[in-house]
Amino acid sequence: MEVPAELAGGKDAAASLPSMSQPIPVEITVVKAQDLKTLKSNVLVTLVRVEYNGEVLGDSPKTGVLPSGTAEYNFSTSFECSPDGPNSLEVIVQKPLLLTVLEVGPREKKKTEKITPLGQAVVDLLPLLQGVRSLKVFAPLYAVPASSSEKLHPKATGGLEVTVSTKELLLSATQFSSGNLLSITMEAAYSVPGVFTVEGQQNYMACLQIPAAGENGILKADGEKEPLPRPKNWPLGTILAPGALAIPNSFIVGGPYEDEDGDLTRSKDREFRRQAESTKRIVWDTERRCYLDAAAVAVAPCICFVPSLQKRIAECRYWPVELCKMSMASGGKGKTSKADKGDEDKQIAFHGVAYVNMMHLLCPGVKQIRGAFRVFSYQDGEVFEKTRIQHSIFRDLRSQLSLAKEGLGTSPVSRAAPTKAQKEDKDSSGTLLNPSKIQLSDGTGGSENVTNLLEGQYSEAGTFLVMEIKLDRPLVPKRPREELVRRVKEMIHPKPELPPWTGGAKKAVEAYEKCVTSVAAAILREYHELFGKQLPDQGVIDHGTLEEQRRQLNYELNTSGKYFAFKEQLKHSVVKIVREKYLKTEAFENQGQLQEFLSELYVFLVGHMHIALNKLLSGEDVSSTPTPCATNKQLLLFAREAEANRDLKLASLFYSQRIAQDQCSIQSWLDYGAFCLLHKDATKAQECFKKALCLDPQHTQSLLLCGIVAVKLQHYEEAEIFFEDACCLEPSSIIAWTLSGLFYELQNNYIRAERNFREAKKLLQAQLEEERRILEAAEAEGKKPSTAPEEIPDGSADKLPEVVEGVTSKEKATALQEAPEAPCLAPGPQPPPCTIFMKTVEFLMKVNAVRFVHKALAHELLSLQGGPTCAYYLALAWTYSLQEDLPRCEECVCEAIRIDPTNPNVWAQKGHLCYLKKDFDKAKNCYEQVISFVEDAVDMHFVYLRLGSIYLEEKEYGRAKQIYLLACDNSASCLTWLGVGIACYRMKEMVEAEDALSEANALNNTNAEVWGYLTLICLHGGRQLEAEQCYKYTIKLGLKNSELLQEIDATQSRFGFGNPSL
């Protein structure tokens, strides 16, 4: 792979690198060689040659080899590092130090000493740019091919001890910390056109805009695929010891296709890639590096002279990688004629281009792009449209391609004559030609000077290029967890509660009660002074004595003036009550209004006087709230029932009561927030979710729900913080990564969305593998696993909250039936394949995030191979039911039944649909079908309730009683016991009916219908007082059932009692 001059060094390139006031010498010391005998057993005298950047820096003195194989050289040399010189920082980054050990043969008569290459080693100088002033390495020696030593000792372990140092740092600490290192590895091109043959002299080139990898590619025939891991090579061309081309500790490791960033990552591409990797291919396996300075992470200026890599990627996401084939010159012996020289003008054939999407590098924390990129024929117009580059990169390489025919990176002195093996390599790979003889297009699209034939064969063959682009640090740093926590805390930090203001009516009433208490205590003291304290053992004072004592006390208070003092003391507090409680500040218009107000005020004052006196005498707070009888779980059930009956006010009351019982319950806040989100109160939902997050900032569910409601309110910056924090807090959560991906997709940030989806898929795959491992282990032991595979925890965010919507949300949890399951050991139908999107849909349906459900279902539809599943149609039906689009909901339910007619959740959903359409006959049949299954539906409670109500309407009271009793056994509530009570009452089972209604009343004493049927039972039982009391509560609670009211009125008329107003 070749590099434009602007990228490989030069004035413009040097200008972008850190400046040096003067050249800095780099001192190199070869201390000694070890184990030379492993290279050649009879070696006696050697010397070492030091080369850098194609220049010989010096040879060491001839040194004898000790019997142990050690040769002490202690040879020092140096070169200067300067931005204006040949050895700039850019060169140090990408070129190693080359060391050649030469064997010195014995001097023969009248002949010079015979010097034979023995082995070569390389030293990477990159640490000198990473804050290191001196490095000491042991560089392995690789045998030179065609030497007898390699044949005798193929596993040589010799090496050179080398020290490299500088007097001052090449990069300051600031420059090092703010700069970056770009590494580009060109691995191979696969599925190349069939006309590419290993016979003949051909050269294969590839090039990027920036310093990239890949020298002359080697065309390999069909055979085994390239091994993994395999070493990356230095961009040195041909050297004496090919083994020294391997970069130390740098390997191509590959990885799953799904984890790549290229074009061929789908499951349907797997088999194609597997086959292509074993067929004819062009292999580079070369890495080239480039230093990026701190000028907005500037590249050594690229071909478009864009100073910032980050800016360049933002302006144009696709970067071209060009590929071509060049024919080798057929040189003959002797001088060539002028006509023959014209044959040496080489033309580019099979000019192709791959487009690398660099936007991945702008994702926070991303440092690497690796993948397979399709190769297309090079068309100027298409390339310009995608990359904004007007002409081929090869056009700018003419004056920079200075490649010798026989190799690169070695001096003529250290080159050896090519062996037979090298000649065969050369025949297949060739060398790059004189760039001045390469003929290229002028960028206008013409083909007069270019043999750009058969490029379409790239597309026909499906050619793809595998490469890697890697940074030492991400261009966009990932926000640290500490910052995310701080930002979340700022967004959810509750406003400081204002101190309770006890002014107004409340303060006036409290002042009045306090004043009454004070006056009562003073009167009691007067009583004790007059009559003394009455002890308990003195017995009870008779009524006559008490009356006499009262007259004497009144006389004493009036004559002493204390009565008027007490009156004035109370007067001020009463005036406050009139003003603050009754808002009376003006005179009354007539005497009637005055008398009416005084009567009302008197009742109020006497009532609170008794409250104050009771507190004083009993020492207890008589108005303390009784302990609630309904549990948190029951209140949630009552709220769900109220939603089913479309009584949203009552449902909200029950949700509020759950919170009032335990304000530290995170789940109660989340449930109430999900209820508010469903019924278009996003602001209230946000308050609930943030309150839950305040209770536990480490709660992943709360973070995700805060993000969802922030999207609903179009607070996208806040939403991003919440989703990012959730992924950072719990990186093993499939739902967190998937939801974050859906959010980025809403923002049209498809790169980040795809990366998050990929991470979620990796987690899901790992989870399924763990499930499979558990099942295999259980099968091997001959027993079932102790825990079901689908119960393997996947982060707290994946544990669904206990929220279920009302009448239109009965199937929210049906997707749980399609939760991930390992293959069943026994024969039978297998569950549908699990995906990250259906797992996320389960969560989203529980929290009523309809918009995200639609997005996830769209992805699910695209990702499915065998068509939509039953779970997909059930989730889609749920969304349509929320929108009250019953026809489309019915279509989805019918499709779900067609796919899985034995799923009880499907029939339950169809029953709910028919119930909403008031087609009670079909609804009854569906509900009966649900009950007939061995496995229960997820929402059996509502199946029982609605089937029981249908039986009551059809006057099948015995069956209604049976169904309602099943409901009571499953999850008892006020409505289930009410159903039992109604059925028993209609069957004249009055005792059982009263017992059932009493149970219903104990669970919820605000249900008017319960009081109505209790009224009827008391009327039939002749209990007048109880009948009147029940009737009062029936009217007070506002019974809306007109038929029941008429029945109560008729029964009261028949028995002649029960209505106090008559």
Short mmCIF file of N, CA and C in Angstrom, two decimals, residues 483-620:
data_model
loop_
_atom_site.label_atom_id
_atom_site.label_comp_id
_atom_site.label_asym_id
_atom_site.label_seq_id
_atom_site.Cartn_x
_atom_site.Cartn_y
_atom_site.Cartn_z
N GLU A 483 -19.02 11.60 35.61
CA GLU A 483 -19.71 12.73 35.00
C GLU A 483 -21.17 12.40 34.76
N LEU A 484 -21.45 11.17 34.30
CA LEU A 484 -22.84 10.78 34.07
C LEU A 484 -23.64 10.83 35.36
N VAL A 485 -23.04 10.33 36.44
CA VAL A 485 -23.73 10.37 37.74
C VAL A 485 -24.02 11.80 38.16
N ARG A 486 -23.03 12.67 37.93
CA ARG A 486 -23.22 14.08 38.30
C ARG A 486 -24.34 14.71 37.46
N ARG A 487 -24.35 14.43 36.15
CA ARG A 487 -25.38 15.01 35.29
C ARG A 487 -26.77 14.49 35.67
N VAL A 488 -26.85 13.19 35.94
CA VAL A 488 -28.14 12.63 36.34
C VAL A 488 -28.61 13.23 37.65
N LYS A 489 -27.68 13.40 38.57
CA LYS A 489 -28.03 13.98 39.86
C LYS A 489 -28.55 15.40 39.70
N GLU A 490 -27.96 16.14 38.76
CA GLU A 490 -28.43 17.50 38.52
C GLU A 490 -29.84 17.51 37.96
N MET A 491 -30.15 16.51 37.12
CA MET A 491 -31.46 16.48 36.47
C MET A 491 -32.56 15.98 37.40
N ILE A 492 -32.20 15.09 38.32
CA ILE A 492 -33.24 14.52 39.19
C ILE A 492 -33.22 15.10 40.57
N HIS A 493 -32.27 16.00 40.83
CA HIS A 493 -32.16 16.54 42.19
C HIS A 493 -33.47 17.20 42.58
N PRO A 494 -34.14 16.68 43.60
CA PRO A 494 -35.44 17.26 43.97
C PRO A 494 -35.28 18.67 44.52
N LYS A 495 -36.23 19.48 44.16
CA LYS A 495 -36.21 20.84 44.69
C LYS A 495 -36.40 20.79 46.20
N PRO A 496 -35.69 21.62 46.92
CA PRO A 496 -35.84 21.59 48.38
C PRO A 496 -37.27 21.90 48.78
N GLU A 497 -37.79 21.05 49.64
CA GLU A 497 -39.17 21.22 50.07
C GLU A 497 -39.29 22.48 50.92
N LEU A 498 -40.30 23.24 50.59
CA LEU A 498 -40.56 24.45 51.36
C LEU A 498 -41.05 24.07 52.76
N PRO A 499 -40.65 24.81 53.75
CA PRO A 499 -41.16 24.49 55.10
C PRO A 499 -42.67 24.61 55.13
N PRO A 500 -43.33 23.67 55.77
CA PRO A 500 -44.80 23.70 55.79
C PRO A 500 -45.32 25.00 56.37
N TRP A 501 -46.18 25.65 55.61
CA TRP A 501 -46.76 26.92 56.04
C TRP A 501 -48.09 26.63 56.72
N THR A 502 -48.11 26.86 57.99
CA THR A 502 -49.31 26.52 58.77
C THR A 502 -50.26 27.68 58.91
N GLY A 503 -50.09 28.67 58.06
CA GLY A 503 -51.02 29.80 58.12
C GLY A 503 -52.36 29.43 57.53
N GLY A 504 -53.26 30.40 57.50
CA GLY A 504 -54.57 30.19 56.91
C GLY A 504 -55.47 29.39 57.81
N ALA A 505 -56.35 28.59 57.18
CA ALA A 505 -57.40 27.89 57.90
C ALA A 505 -56.83 26.89 58.89
N LYS A 506 -55.78 26.16 58.47
CA LYS A 506 -55.23 25.14 59.35
C LYS A 506 -54.67 25.75 60.62
N LYS A 507 -53.95 26.84 60.45
CA LYS A 507 -53.37 27.49 61.63
C LYS A 507 -54.45 28.06 62.54
N ALA A 508 -55.49 28.59 61.94
CA ALA A 508 -56.58 29.16 62.75
C ALA A 508 -57.26 28.08 63.59
N VAL A 509 -57.52 26.90 62.97
CA VAL A 509 -58.17 25.81 63.70
C VAL A 509 -57.26 25.30 64.81
N GLU A 510 -55.94 25.15 64.51
CA GLU A 510 -55.02 24.69 65.53
C GLU A 510 -54.94 25.68 66.69
N ALA A 511 -54.97 26.99 66.37
CA ALA A 511 -54.93 28.00 67.42
C ALA A 511 -56.19 27.94 68.30
N TYR A 512 -57.32 27.67 67.65
CA TYR A 512 -58.58 27.57 68.40
C TYR A 512 -58.53 26.36 69.37
N GLU A 513 -58.07 25.20 68.84
CA GLU A 513 -58.01 24.01 69.70
C GLU A 513 -57.02 24.22 70.84
N LYS A 514 -55.92 24.90 70.57
CA LYS A 514 -54.95 25.17 71.62
C LYS A 514 -55.53 26.10 72.68
N CYS A 515 -56.29 27.06 72.20
CA CYS A 515 -56.91 28.01 73.13
C CYS A 515 -57.96 27.31 74.00
N VAL A 516 -58.75 26.41 73.38
CA VAL A 516 -59.74 25.64 74.14
C VAL A 516 -59.05 24.80 75.20
N THR A 517 -57.96 24.19 74.84
CA THR A 517 -57.22 23.37 75.80
C THR A 517 -56.72 24.21 76.97
N SER A 518 -56.22 25.42 76.65
CA SER A 518 -55.70 26.30 77.70
C SER A 518 -56.81 26.74 78.65
N VAL A 519 -57.96 27.12 78.10
CA VAL A 519 -59.09 27.57 78.93
C VAL A 519 -59.61 26.41 79.78
N ALA A 520 -59.70 25.22 79.16
CA ALA A 520 -60.20 24.06 79.92
C ALA A 520 -59.28 23.74 81.09
N ALA A 521 -57.97 23.83 80.87
CA ALA A 521 -57.03 23.56 81.97
C ALA A 521 -57.18 24.60 83.07
N ALA A 522 -57.42 25.88 82.71
CA ALA A 522 -57.61 26.93 83.72
C ALA A 522 -58.88 26.70 84.51
N ILE A 523 -59.98 26.28 83.81
CA ILE A 523 -61.24 26.03 84.51
C ILE A 523 -61.09 24.84 85.45
N LEU A 524 -60.33 23.84 85.03
CA LEU A 524 -60.14 22.67 85.90
C LEU A 524 -59.38 23.06 87.17
N ARG A 525 -58.45 23.97 87.03
CA ARG A 525 -57.72 24.42 88.24
C ARG A 525 -58.66 25.15 89.18
N GLU A 526 -59.56 25.99 88.62
CA GLU A 526 -60.54 26.67 89.47
C GLU A 526 -61.43 25.67 90.19
N TYR A 527 -61.80 24.61 89.49
CA TYR A 527 -62.65 23.58 90.11
C TYR A 527 -61.92 22.91 91.27
N HIS A 528 -60.67 22.61 91.08
CA HIS A 528 -59.90 21.97 92.15
C HIS A 528 -59.72 22.89 93.35
N GLU A 529 -59.60 24.19 93.10
CA GLU A 529 -59.46 25.12 94.21
C GLU A 529 -60.76 25.20 95.02
N LEU A 530 -61.87 25.07 94.34
CA LEU A 530 -63.16 25.18 95.02
C LEU A 530 -63.54 23.88 95.73
N PHE A 531 -63.37 22.76 95.07
CA PHE A 531 -63.92 21.50 95.59
C PHE A 531 -62.85 20.44 95.86
N GLY A 532 -61.62 20.76 95.53
CA GLY A 532 -60.57 19.77 95.75
C GLY A 532 -60.59 18.70 94.68
N LYS A 533 -59.52 17.89 94.64
CA LYS A 533 -59.43 16.83 93.64
C LYS A 533 -60.22 15.62 94.06
N GLN A 534 -60.98 15.07 93.15
CA GLN A 534 -61.78 13.87 93.42
C GLN A 534 -60.93 12.63 93.14
N LEU A 535 -60.64 11.85 94.22
CA LEU A 535 -59.81 10.66 94.03
C LEU A 535 -60.65 9.49 93.54
N PRO A 536 -60.05 8.55 92.83
CA PRO A 536 -60.82 7.41 92.27
C PRO A 536 -61.47 6.55 93.34
N ASP A 537 -60.81 6.42 94.52
CA ASP A 537 -61.36 5.51 95.55
C ASP A 537 -62.52 6.14 96.32
N GLN A 538 -62.85 7.38 95.97
CA GLN A 538 -63.96 8.04 96.68
C GLN A 538 -65.31 7.77 96.05
N GLY A 539 -65.32 7.01 94.99
CA GLY A 539 -66.58 6.66 94.36
C GLY A 539 -67.04 7.72 93.38
N VAL A 540 -68.23 7.45 92.78
CA VAL A 540 -68.76 8.33 91.74
C VAL A 540 -69.66 9.37 92.40
N ILE A 541 -69.49 10.63 91.98
CA ILE A 541 -70.31 11.72 92.52
C ILE A 541 -71.69 11.66 91.89
N ASP A 542 -72.72 11.80 92.70
CA ASP A 542 -74.07 11.73 92.15
C ASP A 542 -74.38 12.97 91.33
N HIS A 543 -75.44 12.86 90.53
CA HIS A 543 -75.78 13.90 89.55
C HIS A 543 -76.15 15.21 90.25
N GLY A 544 -76.88 15.15 91.35
CA GLY A 544 -77.29 16.37 92.05
C GLY A 544 -76.09 17.16 92.56
N THR A 545 -75.12 16.45 93.11
CA THR A 545 -73.91 17.12 93.60
C THR A 545 -73.17 17.81 92.48
N LEU A 546 -73.09 17.14 91.32
CA LEU A 546 -72.39 17.72 90.16
C LEU A 546 -73.08 19.00 89.69
N GLU A 547 -74.42 19.01 89.66
CA GLU A 547 -75.14 20.20 89.23
C GLU A 547 -74.88 21.36 90.19
N GLU A 548 -74.86 21.08 91.47
CA GLU A 548 -74.59 22.12 92.46
C GLU A 548 -73.19 22.69 92.30
N GLN A 549 -72.21 21.79 92.07
CA GLN A 549 -70.83 22.25 91.88
C GLN A 549 -70.73 23.10 90.60
N ARG A 550 -71.49 22.72 89.55
CA ARG A 550 -71.44 23.50 88.31
C ARG A 550 -71.97 24.92 88.52
N ARG A 551 -73.10 25.08 89.28
CA ARG A 551 -73.67 26.40 89.54
C ARG A 551 -72.69 27.24 90.35
N GLN A 552 -72.05 26.63 91.34
CA GLN A 552 -71.09 27.40 92.15
C GLN A 552 -69.89 27.84 91.31
N LEU A 553 -69.42 26.96 90.41
CA LEU A 553 -68.27 27.30 89.57
C LEU A 553 -68.61 28.44 88.62
N ASN A 554 -69.84 28.38 88.02
CA ASN A 554 -70.24 29.47 87.12
C ASN A 554 -70.33 30.80 87.89
N TYR A 555 -70.87 30.74 89.08
CA TYR A 555 -70.99 31.96 89.89
C TYR A 555 -69.61 32.53 90.18
N GLU A 556 -68.68 31.68 90.57
CA GLU A 556 -67.33 32.13 90.91
C GLU A 556 -66.64 32.75 89.70
N LEU A 557 -66.80 32.12 88.52
CA LEU A 557 -66.15 32.64 87.31
C LEU A 557 -66.74 33.99 86.91
N ASN A 558 -68.09 34.12 87.02
CA ASN A 558 -68.72 35.38 86.62
C ASN A 558 -68.40 36.51 87.59
N THR A 559 -68.43 36.20 88.87
CA THR A 559 -68.19 37.26 89.85
C THR A 559 -66.74 37.70 89.88
N SER A 560 -65.84 36.79 89.54
CA SER A 560 -64.40 37.14 89.56
C SER A 560 -63.93 37.76 88.26
N GLY A 561 -64.79 37.74 87.22
CA GLY A 561 -64.39 38.29 85.93
C GLY A 561 -63.57 37.33 85.08
N LYS A 562 -63.31 36.15 85.59
CA LYS A 562 -62.52 35.19 84.82
C LYS A 562 -63.29 34.67 83.60
N TYR A 563 -64.62 34.61 83.72
CA TYR A 563 -65.42 34.12 82.59
C TYR A 563 -65.19 35.01 81.37
N PHE A 564 -65.23 36.35 81.59
CA PHE A 564 -65.05 37.29 80.47
C PHE A 564 -63.60 37.25 79.95
N ALA A 565 -62.67 36.94 80.86
CA ALA A 565 -61.28 36.82 80.41
C ALA A 565 -61.12 35.61 79.49
N PHE A 566 -61.75 34.49 79.90
CA PHE A 566 -61.70 33.30 79.05
C PHE A 566 -62.40 33.55 77.72
N LYS A 567 -63.51 34.29 77.76
CA LYS A 567 -64.27 34.59 76.56
C LYS A 567 -63.43 35.40 75.57
N GLU A 568 -62.74 36.43 76.10
CA GLU A 568 -61.89 37.25 75.24
C GLU A 568 -60.72 36.44 74.68
N GLN A 569 -60.26 35.49 75.48
CA GLN A 569 -59.15 34.65 75.02
C GLN A 569 -59.59 33.79 73.83
N LEU A 570 -60.81 33.32 73.84
CA LEU A 570 -61.32 32.50 72.74
C LEU A 570 -61.77 33.35 71.55
N LYS A 571 -62.14 34.59 71.81
CA LYS A 571 -62.72 35.45 70.78
C LYS A 571 -61.76 35.64 69.61
N HIS A 572 -60.50 35.86 69.92
CA HIS A 572 -59.53 36.14 68.85
C HIS A 572 -59.37 34.92 67.93
N SER A 573 -59.34 33.73 68.51
CA SER A 573 -59.17 32.54 67.68
C SER A 573 -60.42 32.26 66.85
N VAL A 574 -61.62 32.59 67.40
CA VAL A 574 -62.85 32.39 66.62
C VAL A 574 -62.89 33.34 65.43
N VAL A 575 -62.45 34.60 65.66
CA VAL A 575 -62.41 35.57 64.55
C VAL A 575 -61.49 35.07 63.44
N LYS A 576 -60.34 34.49 63.82
CA LYS A 576 -59.41 33.95 62.84
C LYS A 576 -60.06 32.85 62.00
N ILE A 577 -60.85 31.99 62.66
CA ILE A 577 -61.53 30.92 61.94
C ILE A 577 -62.53 31.49 60.95
N VAL A 578 -63.28 32.51 61.38
CA VAL A 578 -64.26 33.12 60.47
C VAL A 578 -63.57 33.69 59.24
N ARG A 579 -62.43 34.32 59.43
CA ARG A 579 -61.75 34.95 58.30
C ARG A 579 -61.00 33.94 57.42
N GLU A 580 -60.28 33.01 58.07
CA GLU A 580 -59.43 32.11 57.30
C GLU A 580 -60.16 30.87 56.81
N LYS A 581 -61.07 30.36 57.62
CA LYS A 581 -61.77 29.13 57.27
C LYS A 581 -62.97 29.41 56.38
N TYR A 582 -63.76 30.42 56.76
CA TYR A 582 -64.99 30.69 56.02
C TYR A 582 -64.87 31.91 55.10
N LEU A 583 -63.73 32.56 55.15
CA LEU A 583 -63.46 33.71 54.26
C LEU A 583 -64.53 34.79 54.40
N LYS A 584 -65.02 34.99 55.59
CA LYS A 584 -66.04 36.01 55.83
C LYS A 584 -65.36 37.27 56.39
N THR A 585 -65.35 38.31 55.58
CA THR A 585 -64.72 39.57 56.02
C THR A 585 -65.66 40.76 55.87
N GLU A 586 -66.84 40.51 55.32
CA GLU A 586 -67.80 41.61 55.10
C GLU A 586 -69.11 41.30 55.82
N ALA A 587 -69.92 42.36 56.00
CA ALA A 587 -71.20 42.20 56.71
C ALA A 587 -72.17 41.38 55.87
N PHE A 588 -73.11 40.71 56.57
CA PHE A 588 -74.11 39.90 55.87
C PHE A 588 -75.21 40.80 55.33
N GLU A 589 -75.82 40.35 54.26
CA GLU A 589 -76.84 41.17 53.61
C GLU A 589 -78.15 41.15 54.36
N ASN A 590 -78.49 40.04 55.01
CA ASN A 590 -79.75 39.96 55.73
C ASN A 590 -79.57 39.06 56.96
N GLN A 591 -80.60 39.08 57.81
CA GLN A 591 -80.52 38.34 59.05
C GLN A 591 -80.53 36.83 58.82
N GLY A 592 -81.19 36.38 57.78
CA GLY A 592 -81.26 34.96 57.49
C GLY A 592 -79.88 34.37 57.20
N GLN A 593 -79.10 35.09 56.38
CA GLN A 593 -77.75 34.63 56.08
C GLN A 593 -76.90 34.58 57.35
N LEU A 594 -77.08 35.57 58.21
CA LEU A 594 -76.31 35.61 59.45
C LEU A 594 -76.64 34.42 60.34
N GLN A 595 -77.95 34.12 60.50
CA GLN A 595 -78.34 33.01 61.34
C GLN A 595 -77.85 31.67 60.77
N GLU A 596 -77.91 31.54 59.47
CA GLU A 596 -77.45 30.30 58.84
C GLU A 596 -75.93 30.12 59.05
N PHE A 597 -75.21 31.19 58.93
CA PHE A 597 -73.76 31.10 59.12
C PHE A 597 -73.43 30.81 60.59
N LEU A 598 -74.16 31.45 61.54
CA LEU A 598 -73.87 31.21 62.95
C LEU A 598 -74.14 29.76 63.33
N SER A 599 -75.19 29.20 62.76
CA SER A 599 -75.48 27.79 63.05
C SER A 599 -74.34 26.89 62.55
N GLU A 600 -73.88 27.16 61.34
CA GLU A 600 -72.80 26.36 60.79
C GLU A 600 -71.52 26.54 61.59
N LEU A 601 -71.26 27.78 62.00
CA LEU A 601 -70.04 28.05 62.77
C LEU A 601 -70.13 27.38 64.14
N TYR A 602 -71.31 27.42 64.76
CA TYR A 602 -71.46 26.81 66.09
C TYR A 602 -71.16 25.31 66.05
N VAL A 603 -71.72 24.65 65.03
CA VAL A 603 -71.46 23.20 64.90
C VAL A 603 -69.98 22.93 64.74
N PHE A 604 -69.32 23.75 63.94
CA PHE A 604 -67.88 23.55 63.69
C PHE A 604 -67.08 23.77 64.97
N LEU A 605 -67.40 24.85 65.70
CA LEU A 605 -66.64 25.17 66.92
C LEU A 605 -66.85 24.11 68.00
N VAL A 606 -68.07 23.64 68.15
CA VAL A 606 -68.35 22.62 69.17
C VAL A 606 -67.63 21.33 68.83
N GLY A 607 -67.64 20.98 67.54
CA GLY A 607 -66.95 19.76 67.12
C GLY A 607 -65.46 19.80 67.45
N HIS A 608 -64.81 20.89 67.13
CA HIS A 608 -63.36 20.98 67.40
C HIS A 608 -63.09 21.20 68.89
N MET A 609 -64.08 21.75 69.62
CA MET A 609 -63.89 21.82 71.06
C MET A 609 -63.85 20.42 71.66
N HIS A 610 -64.73 19.53 71.19
CA HIS A 610 -64.72 18.16 71.69
C HIS A 610 -63.42 17.45 71.31
N ILE A 611 -62.91 17.73 70.09
CA ILE A 611 -61.64 17.11 69.68
C ILE A 611 -60.51 17.55 70.61
N ALA A 612 -60.49 18.85 70.92
CA ALA A 612 -59.43 19.36 71.79
C ALA A 612 -59.55 18.79 73.20
N LEU A 613 -60.81 18.74 73.73
CA LEU A 613 -61.00 18.23 75.09
C LEU A 613 -60.67 16.73 75.18
N ASN A 614 -61.02 15.99 74.14
CA ASN A 614 -60.69 14.55 74.14
C ASN A 614 -59.17 14.34 74.14
N LYS A 615 -58.47 15.17 73.38
CA LYS A 615 -57.01 15.05 73.38
C LYS A 615 -56.45 15.36 74.77
N LEU A 616 -57.02 16.37 75.40
CA LEU A 616 -56.53 16.77 76.72
C LEU A 616 -56.78 15.70 77.77
N LEU A 617 -57.98 15.15 77.75
CA LEU A 617 -58.37 14.22 78.81
C LEU A 617 -57.84 12.81 78.57
N SER A 618 -57.75 12.40 77.29
CA SER A 618 -57.31 11.02 77.02
C SER A 618 -55.81 10.94 76.81
N GLY A 619 -55.18 12.06 76.45
CA GLY A 619 -53.75 12.05 76.17
C GLY A 619 -53.39 11.37 74.87
N GLU A 620 -54.37 11.09 73.99
CA GLU A 620 -54.13 10.41 72.72
C GLU A 620 -54.65 11.27 71.59
#
